[in-house]
mmCIF file of C-alpha atoms in Angstrom:
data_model
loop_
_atom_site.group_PDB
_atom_site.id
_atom_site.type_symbol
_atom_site.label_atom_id
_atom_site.label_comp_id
_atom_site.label_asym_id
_atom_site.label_seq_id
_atom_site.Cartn_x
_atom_site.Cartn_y
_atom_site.Cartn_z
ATOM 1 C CA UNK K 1 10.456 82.239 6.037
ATOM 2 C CA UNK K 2 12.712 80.510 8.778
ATOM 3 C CA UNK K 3 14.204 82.581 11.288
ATOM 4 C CA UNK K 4 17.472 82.317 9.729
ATOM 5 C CA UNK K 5 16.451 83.828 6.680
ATOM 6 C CA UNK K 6 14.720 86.928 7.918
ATOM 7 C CA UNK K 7 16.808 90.337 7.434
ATOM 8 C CA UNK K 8 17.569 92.072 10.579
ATOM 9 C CA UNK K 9 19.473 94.865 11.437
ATOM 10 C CA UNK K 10 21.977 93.179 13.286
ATOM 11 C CA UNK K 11 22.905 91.492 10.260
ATOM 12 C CA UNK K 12 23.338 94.644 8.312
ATOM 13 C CA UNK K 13 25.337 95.891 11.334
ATOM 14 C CA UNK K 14 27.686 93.011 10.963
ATOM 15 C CA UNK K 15 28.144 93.402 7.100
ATOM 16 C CA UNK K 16 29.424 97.053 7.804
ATOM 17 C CA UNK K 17 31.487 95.995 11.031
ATOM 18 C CA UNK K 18 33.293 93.614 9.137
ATOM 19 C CA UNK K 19 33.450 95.530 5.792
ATOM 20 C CA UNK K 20 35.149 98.774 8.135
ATOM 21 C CA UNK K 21 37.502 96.128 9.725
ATOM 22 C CA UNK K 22 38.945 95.236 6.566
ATOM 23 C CA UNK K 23 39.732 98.963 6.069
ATOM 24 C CA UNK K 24 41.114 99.279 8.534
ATOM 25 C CA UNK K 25 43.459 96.279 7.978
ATOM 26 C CA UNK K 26 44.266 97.816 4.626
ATOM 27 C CA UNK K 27 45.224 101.526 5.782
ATOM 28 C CA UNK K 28 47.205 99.823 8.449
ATOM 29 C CA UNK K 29 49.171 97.523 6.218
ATOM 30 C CA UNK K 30 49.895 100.277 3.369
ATOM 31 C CA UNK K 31 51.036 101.801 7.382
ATOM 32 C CA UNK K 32 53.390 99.260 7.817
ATOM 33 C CA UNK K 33 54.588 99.056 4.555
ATOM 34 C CA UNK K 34 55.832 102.430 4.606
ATOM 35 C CA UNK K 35 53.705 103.317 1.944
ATOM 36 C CA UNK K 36 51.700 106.065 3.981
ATOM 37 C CA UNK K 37 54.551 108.002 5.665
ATOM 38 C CA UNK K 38 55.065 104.662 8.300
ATOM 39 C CA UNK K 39 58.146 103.034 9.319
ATOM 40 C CA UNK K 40 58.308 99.498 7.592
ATOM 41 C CA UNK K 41 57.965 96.850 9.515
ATOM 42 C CA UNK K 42 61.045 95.524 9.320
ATOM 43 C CA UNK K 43 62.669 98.366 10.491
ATOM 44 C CA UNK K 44 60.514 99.249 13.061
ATOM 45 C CA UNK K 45 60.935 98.725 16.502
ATOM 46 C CA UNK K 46 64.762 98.891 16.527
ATOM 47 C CA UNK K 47 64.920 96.089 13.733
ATOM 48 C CA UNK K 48 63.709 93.413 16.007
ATOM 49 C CA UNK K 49 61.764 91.956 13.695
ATOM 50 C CA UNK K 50 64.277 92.518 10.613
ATOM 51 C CA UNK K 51 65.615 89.220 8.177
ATOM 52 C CA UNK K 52 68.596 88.821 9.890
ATOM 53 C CA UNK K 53 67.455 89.617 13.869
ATOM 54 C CA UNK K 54 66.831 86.404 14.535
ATOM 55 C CA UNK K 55 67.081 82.410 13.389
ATOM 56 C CA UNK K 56 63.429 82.158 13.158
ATOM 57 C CA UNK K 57 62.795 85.395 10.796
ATOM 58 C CA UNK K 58 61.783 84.607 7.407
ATOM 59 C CA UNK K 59 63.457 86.145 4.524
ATOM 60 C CA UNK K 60 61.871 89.702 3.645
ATOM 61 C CA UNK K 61 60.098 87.985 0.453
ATOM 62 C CA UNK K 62 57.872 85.828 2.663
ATOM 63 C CA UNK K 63 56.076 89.096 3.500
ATOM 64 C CA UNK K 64 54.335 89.198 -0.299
ATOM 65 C CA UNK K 65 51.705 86.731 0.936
ATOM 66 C CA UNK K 66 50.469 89.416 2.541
ATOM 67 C CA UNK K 67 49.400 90.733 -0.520
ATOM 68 C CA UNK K 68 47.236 87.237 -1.333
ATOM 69 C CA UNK K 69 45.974 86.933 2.259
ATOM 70 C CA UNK K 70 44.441 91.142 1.992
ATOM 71 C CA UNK K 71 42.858 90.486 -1.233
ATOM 72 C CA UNK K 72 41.152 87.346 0.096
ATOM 73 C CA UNK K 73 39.867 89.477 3.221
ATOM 74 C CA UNK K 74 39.087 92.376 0.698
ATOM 75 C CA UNK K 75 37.146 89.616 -1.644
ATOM 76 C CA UNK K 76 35.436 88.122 1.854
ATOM 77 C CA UNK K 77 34.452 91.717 3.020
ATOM 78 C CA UNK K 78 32.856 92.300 -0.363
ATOM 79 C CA UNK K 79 31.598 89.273 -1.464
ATOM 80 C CA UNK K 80 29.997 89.034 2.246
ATOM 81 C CA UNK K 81 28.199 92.566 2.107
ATOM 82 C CA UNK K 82 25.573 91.307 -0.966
ATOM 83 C CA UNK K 83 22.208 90.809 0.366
ATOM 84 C CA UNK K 84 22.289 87.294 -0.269
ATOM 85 C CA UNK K 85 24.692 86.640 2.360
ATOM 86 C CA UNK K 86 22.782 88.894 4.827
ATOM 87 C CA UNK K 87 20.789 86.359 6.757
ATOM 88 C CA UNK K 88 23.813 83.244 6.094
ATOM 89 C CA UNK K 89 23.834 81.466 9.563
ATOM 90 C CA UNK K 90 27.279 80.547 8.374
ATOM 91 C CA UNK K 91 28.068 83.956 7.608
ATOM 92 C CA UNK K 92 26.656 85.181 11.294
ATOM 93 C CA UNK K 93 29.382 82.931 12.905
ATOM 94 C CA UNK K 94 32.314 83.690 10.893
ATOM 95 C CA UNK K 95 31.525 87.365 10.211
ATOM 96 C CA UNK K 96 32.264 88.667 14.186
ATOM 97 C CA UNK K 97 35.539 86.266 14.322
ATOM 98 C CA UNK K 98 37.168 87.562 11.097
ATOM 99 C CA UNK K 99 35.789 91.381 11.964
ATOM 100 C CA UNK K 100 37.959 91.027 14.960
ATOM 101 C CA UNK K 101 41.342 89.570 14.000
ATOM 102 C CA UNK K 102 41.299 92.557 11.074
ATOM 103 C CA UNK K 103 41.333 94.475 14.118
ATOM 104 C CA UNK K 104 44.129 93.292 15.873
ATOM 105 C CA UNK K 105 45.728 92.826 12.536
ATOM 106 C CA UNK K 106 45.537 96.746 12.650
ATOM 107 C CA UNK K 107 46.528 97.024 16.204
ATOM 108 C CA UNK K 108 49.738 94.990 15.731
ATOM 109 C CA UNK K 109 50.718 97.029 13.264
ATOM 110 C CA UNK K 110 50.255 100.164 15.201
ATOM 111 C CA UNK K 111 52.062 98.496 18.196
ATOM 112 C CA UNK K 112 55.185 97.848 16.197
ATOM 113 C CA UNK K 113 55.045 101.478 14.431
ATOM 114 C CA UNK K 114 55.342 103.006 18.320
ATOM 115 C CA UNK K 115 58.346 100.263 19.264
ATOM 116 C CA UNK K 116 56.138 98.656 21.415
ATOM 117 C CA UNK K 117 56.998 95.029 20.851
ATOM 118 C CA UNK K 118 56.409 93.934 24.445
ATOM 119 C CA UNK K 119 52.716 95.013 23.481
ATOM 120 C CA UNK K 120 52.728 93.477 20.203
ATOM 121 C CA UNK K 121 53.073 89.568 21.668
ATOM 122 C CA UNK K 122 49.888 89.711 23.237
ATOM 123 C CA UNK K 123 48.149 91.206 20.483
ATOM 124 C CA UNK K 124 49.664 88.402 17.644
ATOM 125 C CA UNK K 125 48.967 85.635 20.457
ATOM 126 C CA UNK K 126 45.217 86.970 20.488
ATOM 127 C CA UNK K 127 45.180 87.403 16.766
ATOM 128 C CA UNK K 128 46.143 83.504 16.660
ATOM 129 C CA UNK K 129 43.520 82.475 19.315
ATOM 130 C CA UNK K 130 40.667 84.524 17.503
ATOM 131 C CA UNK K 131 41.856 82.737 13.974
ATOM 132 C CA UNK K 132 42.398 79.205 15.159
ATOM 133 C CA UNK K 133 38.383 79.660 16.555
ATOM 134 C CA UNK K 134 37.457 81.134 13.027
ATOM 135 C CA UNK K 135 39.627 78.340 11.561
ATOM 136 C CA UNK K 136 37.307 76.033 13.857
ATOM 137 C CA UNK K 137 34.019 77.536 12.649
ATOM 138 C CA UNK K 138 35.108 76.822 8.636
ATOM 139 C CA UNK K 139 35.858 73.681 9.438
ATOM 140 C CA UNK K 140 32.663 72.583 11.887
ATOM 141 C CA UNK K 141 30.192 74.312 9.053
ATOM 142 C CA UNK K 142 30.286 73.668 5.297
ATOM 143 C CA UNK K 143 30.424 76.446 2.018
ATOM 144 C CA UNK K 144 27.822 76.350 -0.008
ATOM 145 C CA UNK K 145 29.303 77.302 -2.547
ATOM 146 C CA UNK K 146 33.202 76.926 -4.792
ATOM 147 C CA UNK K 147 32.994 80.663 -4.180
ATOM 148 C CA UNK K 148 32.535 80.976 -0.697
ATOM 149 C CA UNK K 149 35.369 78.553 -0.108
ATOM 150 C CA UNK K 150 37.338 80.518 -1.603
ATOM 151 C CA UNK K 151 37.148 83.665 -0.185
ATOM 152 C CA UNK K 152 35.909 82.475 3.244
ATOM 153 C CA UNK K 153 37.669 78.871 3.720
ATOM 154 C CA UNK K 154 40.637 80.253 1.825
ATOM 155 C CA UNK K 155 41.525 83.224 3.036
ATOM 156 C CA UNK K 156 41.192 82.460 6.639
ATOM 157 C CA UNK K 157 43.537 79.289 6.027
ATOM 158 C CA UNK K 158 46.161 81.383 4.387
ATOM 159 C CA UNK K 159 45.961 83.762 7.478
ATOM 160 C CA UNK K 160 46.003 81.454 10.171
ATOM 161 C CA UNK K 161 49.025 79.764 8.637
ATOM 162 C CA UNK K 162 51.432 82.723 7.978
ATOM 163 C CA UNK K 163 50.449 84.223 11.518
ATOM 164 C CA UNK K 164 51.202 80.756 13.062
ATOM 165 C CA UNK K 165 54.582 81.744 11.539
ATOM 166 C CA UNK K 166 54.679 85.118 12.540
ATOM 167 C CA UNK K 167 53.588 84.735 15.922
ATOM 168 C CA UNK K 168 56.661 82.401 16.833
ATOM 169 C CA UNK K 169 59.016 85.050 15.092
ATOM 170 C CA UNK K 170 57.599 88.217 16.976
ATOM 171 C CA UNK K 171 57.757 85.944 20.569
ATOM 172 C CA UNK K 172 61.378 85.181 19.413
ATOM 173 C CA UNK K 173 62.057 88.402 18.579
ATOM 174 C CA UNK K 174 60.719 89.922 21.764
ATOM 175 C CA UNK K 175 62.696 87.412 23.909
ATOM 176 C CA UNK K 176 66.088 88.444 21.857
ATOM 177 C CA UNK K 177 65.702 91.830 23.183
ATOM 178 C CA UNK K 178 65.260 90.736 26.831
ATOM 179 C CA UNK K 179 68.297 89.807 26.744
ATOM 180 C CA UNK K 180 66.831 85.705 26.605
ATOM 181 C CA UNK K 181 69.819 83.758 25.847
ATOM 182 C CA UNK K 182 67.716 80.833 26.119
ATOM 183 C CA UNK K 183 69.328 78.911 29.635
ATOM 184 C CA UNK K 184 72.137 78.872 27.707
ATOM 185 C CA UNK K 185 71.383 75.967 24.769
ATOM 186 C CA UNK K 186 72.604 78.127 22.000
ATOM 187 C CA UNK K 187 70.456 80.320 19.488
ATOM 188 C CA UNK K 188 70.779 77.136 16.843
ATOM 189 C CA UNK K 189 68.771 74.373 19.480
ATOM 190 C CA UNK K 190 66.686 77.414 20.144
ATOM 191 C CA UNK K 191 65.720 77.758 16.469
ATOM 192 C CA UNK K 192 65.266 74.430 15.175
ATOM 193 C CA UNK K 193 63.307 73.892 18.843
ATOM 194 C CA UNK K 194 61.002 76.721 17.513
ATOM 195 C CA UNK K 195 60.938 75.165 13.937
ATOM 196 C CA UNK K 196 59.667 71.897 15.214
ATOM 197 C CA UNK K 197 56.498 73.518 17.388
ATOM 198 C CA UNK K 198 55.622 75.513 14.370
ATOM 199 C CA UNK K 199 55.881 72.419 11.938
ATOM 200 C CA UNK K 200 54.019 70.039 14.673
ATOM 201 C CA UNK K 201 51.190 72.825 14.629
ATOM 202 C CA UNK K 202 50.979 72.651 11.072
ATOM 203 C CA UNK K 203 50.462 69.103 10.725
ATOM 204 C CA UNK K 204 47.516 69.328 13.588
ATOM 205 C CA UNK K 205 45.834 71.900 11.116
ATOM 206 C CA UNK K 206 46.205 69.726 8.109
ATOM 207 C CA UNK K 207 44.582 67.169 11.018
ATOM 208 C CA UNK K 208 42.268 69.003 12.173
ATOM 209 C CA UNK K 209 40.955 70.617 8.514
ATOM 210 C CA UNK K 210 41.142 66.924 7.294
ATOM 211 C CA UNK K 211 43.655 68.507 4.638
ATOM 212 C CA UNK K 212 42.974 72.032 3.822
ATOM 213 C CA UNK K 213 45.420 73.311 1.623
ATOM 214 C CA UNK K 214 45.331 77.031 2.982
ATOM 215 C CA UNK K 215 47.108 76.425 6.688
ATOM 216 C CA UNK K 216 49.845 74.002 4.839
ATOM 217 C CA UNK K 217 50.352 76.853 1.911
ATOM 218 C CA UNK K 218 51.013 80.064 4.174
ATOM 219 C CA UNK K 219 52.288 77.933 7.368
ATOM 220 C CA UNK K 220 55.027 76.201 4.549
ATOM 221 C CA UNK K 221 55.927 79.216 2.743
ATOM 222 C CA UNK K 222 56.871 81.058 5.864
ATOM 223 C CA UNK K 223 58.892 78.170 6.781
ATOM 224 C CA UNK K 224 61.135 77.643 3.301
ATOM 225 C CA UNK K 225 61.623 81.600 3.709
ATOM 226 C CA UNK K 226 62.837 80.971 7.168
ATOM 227 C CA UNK K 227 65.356 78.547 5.575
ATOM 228 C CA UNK K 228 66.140 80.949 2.784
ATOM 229 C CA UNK K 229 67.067 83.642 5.216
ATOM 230 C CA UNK K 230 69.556 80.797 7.268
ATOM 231 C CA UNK K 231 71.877 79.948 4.419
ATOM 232 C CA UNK K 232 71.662 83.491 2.203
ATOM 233 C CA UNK K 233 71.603 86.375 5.253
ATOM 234 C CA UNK K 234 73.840 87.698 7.455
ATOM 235 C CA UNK K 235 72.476 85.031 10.143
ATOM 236 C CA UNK K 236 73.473 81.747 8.821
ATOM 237 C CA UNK K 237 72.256 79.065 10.576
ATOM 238 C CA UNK K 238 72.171 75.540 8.841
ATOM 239 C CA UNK K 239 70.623 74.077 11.713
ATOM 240 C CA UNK K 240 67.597 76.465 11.296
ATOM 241 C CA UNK K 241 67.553 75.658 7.724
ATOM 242 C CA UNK K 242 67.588 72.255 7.784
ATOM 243 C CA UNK K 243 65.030 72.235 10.363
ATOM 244 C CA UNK K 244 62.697 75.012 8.384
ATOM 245 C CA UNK K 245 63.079 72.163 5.125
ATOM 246 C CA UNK K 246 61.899 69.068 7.459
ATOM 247 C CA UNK K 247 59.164 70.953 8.636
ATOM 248 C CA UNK K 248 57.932 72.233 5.378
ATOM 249 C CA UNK K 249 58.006 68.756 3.985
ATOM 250 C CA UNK K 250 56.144 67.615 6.994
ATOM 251 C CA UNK K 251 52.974 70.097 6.912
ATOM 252 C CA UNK K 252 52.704 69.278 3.151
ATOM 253 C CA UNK K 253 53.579 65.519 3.566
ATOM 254 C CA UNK K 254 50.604 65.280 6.353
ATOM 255 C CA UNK K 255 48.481 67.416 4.466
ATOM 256 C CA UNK K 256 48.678 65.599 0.908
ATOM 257 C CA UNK K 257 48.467 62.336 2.490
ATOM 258 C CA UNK K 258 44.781 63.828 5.099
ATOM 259 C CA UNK K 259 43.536 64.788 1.253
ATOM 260 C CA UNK K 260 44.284 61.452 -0.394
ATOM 261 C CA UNK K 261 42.731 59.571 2.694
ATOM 262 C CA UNK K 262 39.100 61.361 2.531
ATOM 263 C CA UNK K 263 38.757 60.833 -0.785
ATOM 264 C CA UNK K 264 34.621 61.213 -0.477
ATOM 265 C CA UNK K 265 34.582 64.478 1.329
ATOM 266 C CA UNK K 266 33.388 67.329 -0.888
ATOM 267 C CA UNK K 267 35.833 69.366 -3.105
ATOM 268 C CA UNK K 268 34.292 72.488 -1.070
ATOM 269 C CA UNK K 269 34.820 70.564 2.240
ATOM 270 C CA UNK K 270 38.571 70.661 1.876
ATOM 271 C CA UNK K 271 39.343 73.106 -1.165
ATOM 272 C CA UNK K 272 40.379 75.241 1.537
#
């Protein structure tokens, strides 16, 4: 047997880390939900980070992909824990990665439930460093399987693509209760400035994943809920809007068009 396929207990070791990470993730989200006794998040932290606090705040319906993106990290932390993924030299690199942004899921959560946003921007900056990495390692290895790609490929595209969004509305959000008023351009060049980065990002993940559908689906949803919220809140901003619309036609525009042009790249290559 090659060295990669011998059991050790390392391996095991990572199985549970990453299988008590995603608990973790899970009791904090029912947390922040309010489910368990918590404040939700919307409401936490003074309402900085409520529908209508700022331009860039999706509407409070963007939040159900949060339900897709926990069951792919509850199918990953399962499907991951069989023996035959034990010894997975694919599974030893991404296992540690996605172990730790559960984690800082969990602390983010907790940092918002105590109203401390300040605290909560580093935290969601490192959660989108530690997925764009993990993001990195799907794309530099391959699945071996429709399944893996799935729950592996898939779910860590969804993630990194809603927290792309997330991370530019907690910074915004943050900067609002400085007392930012951004040199004095206006909230709406603020917002559509914001829009932009997030949309440009997007398109360098469809780039860089040569077309994965997972960034483009979570990064674009966040986006059209962003331009929901402009036009049907209490903070109507057409600029916003518009700009949230351009975007999301942009990160799906790139992506369909990466997809078309690599045509003989595996269905499991780019499925996700």
């Amino acid at each position: 047997m090659t060295s990669s396929m011998v059991h050790t207990g390392r391996d095991l070791l990572r199985q549970c880390v990453v299988a008590a990470s995603a608990v973790a993730a899970i009791v904090g989200s029912f947390i922040g939900s309010g489910a368990a006794g918590g404040t939700p998040i919307q409401d936490a932290a003074g309402g900085a980070l409520a529908t209508d606090a700022t331009p860039i705040a999706p509407g409070g319906a963007a939040f159900g992909i949060w339900s897709v993106i926990y069951l792919g990290l509850i199918a990953y932390a399962i499907w991951q824990f069989l023996p035959a993924q034990r010894s997975d030299p694919r599974q030893r690199l991404l296992g540690y990665p996605i172990a730790a942004s559960l984690i800082l899921n969990a602390a983010w959560i907790l940092s918002i439930q105590f109203d401390l946003l300040p605290l909560s921007v580093p935290v969601i900056v490192l959660l989108l460093a530690v997925l764009v990495y993990t993001f990195r390692l799907t794309i530099v290895t391959r699945p071996r399987t429709l399944i893996e790609a799935l729950v592996a490929d898939g779910t860590v595209g969804l993630y990194l693509g809603w927290v792309c969004v997330a991370t530019a509305a907690n910074i915004t959000a943050w900067l609002v209760t400085t007392g930012f008023d951004g040199f004095g351009l206006g909230s709406d060049a603020w917002a559509v400035g914001v829009i932009a980065v997030a949309g440009l990002v997007g398109v360098l993940l469809a780039f860089r994943g040569r077309g994965r559908l997972g960034p483009a689906i979570s990064l674009s949803w966040g986006l059209a809920w962003v331009a929901v919220a402009r036009v049907t809140g209490d903070l109507v901003s057409p600029p916003a809007a518009a700009a949230a619309l351009v975007a999301v036609l942009a990160v799906i525009g790139f992506t369909v068009a990466l997809r078309l042009m690599t045509p003989k790249l595996s269905a499991s290559a780019v499925t996700a």
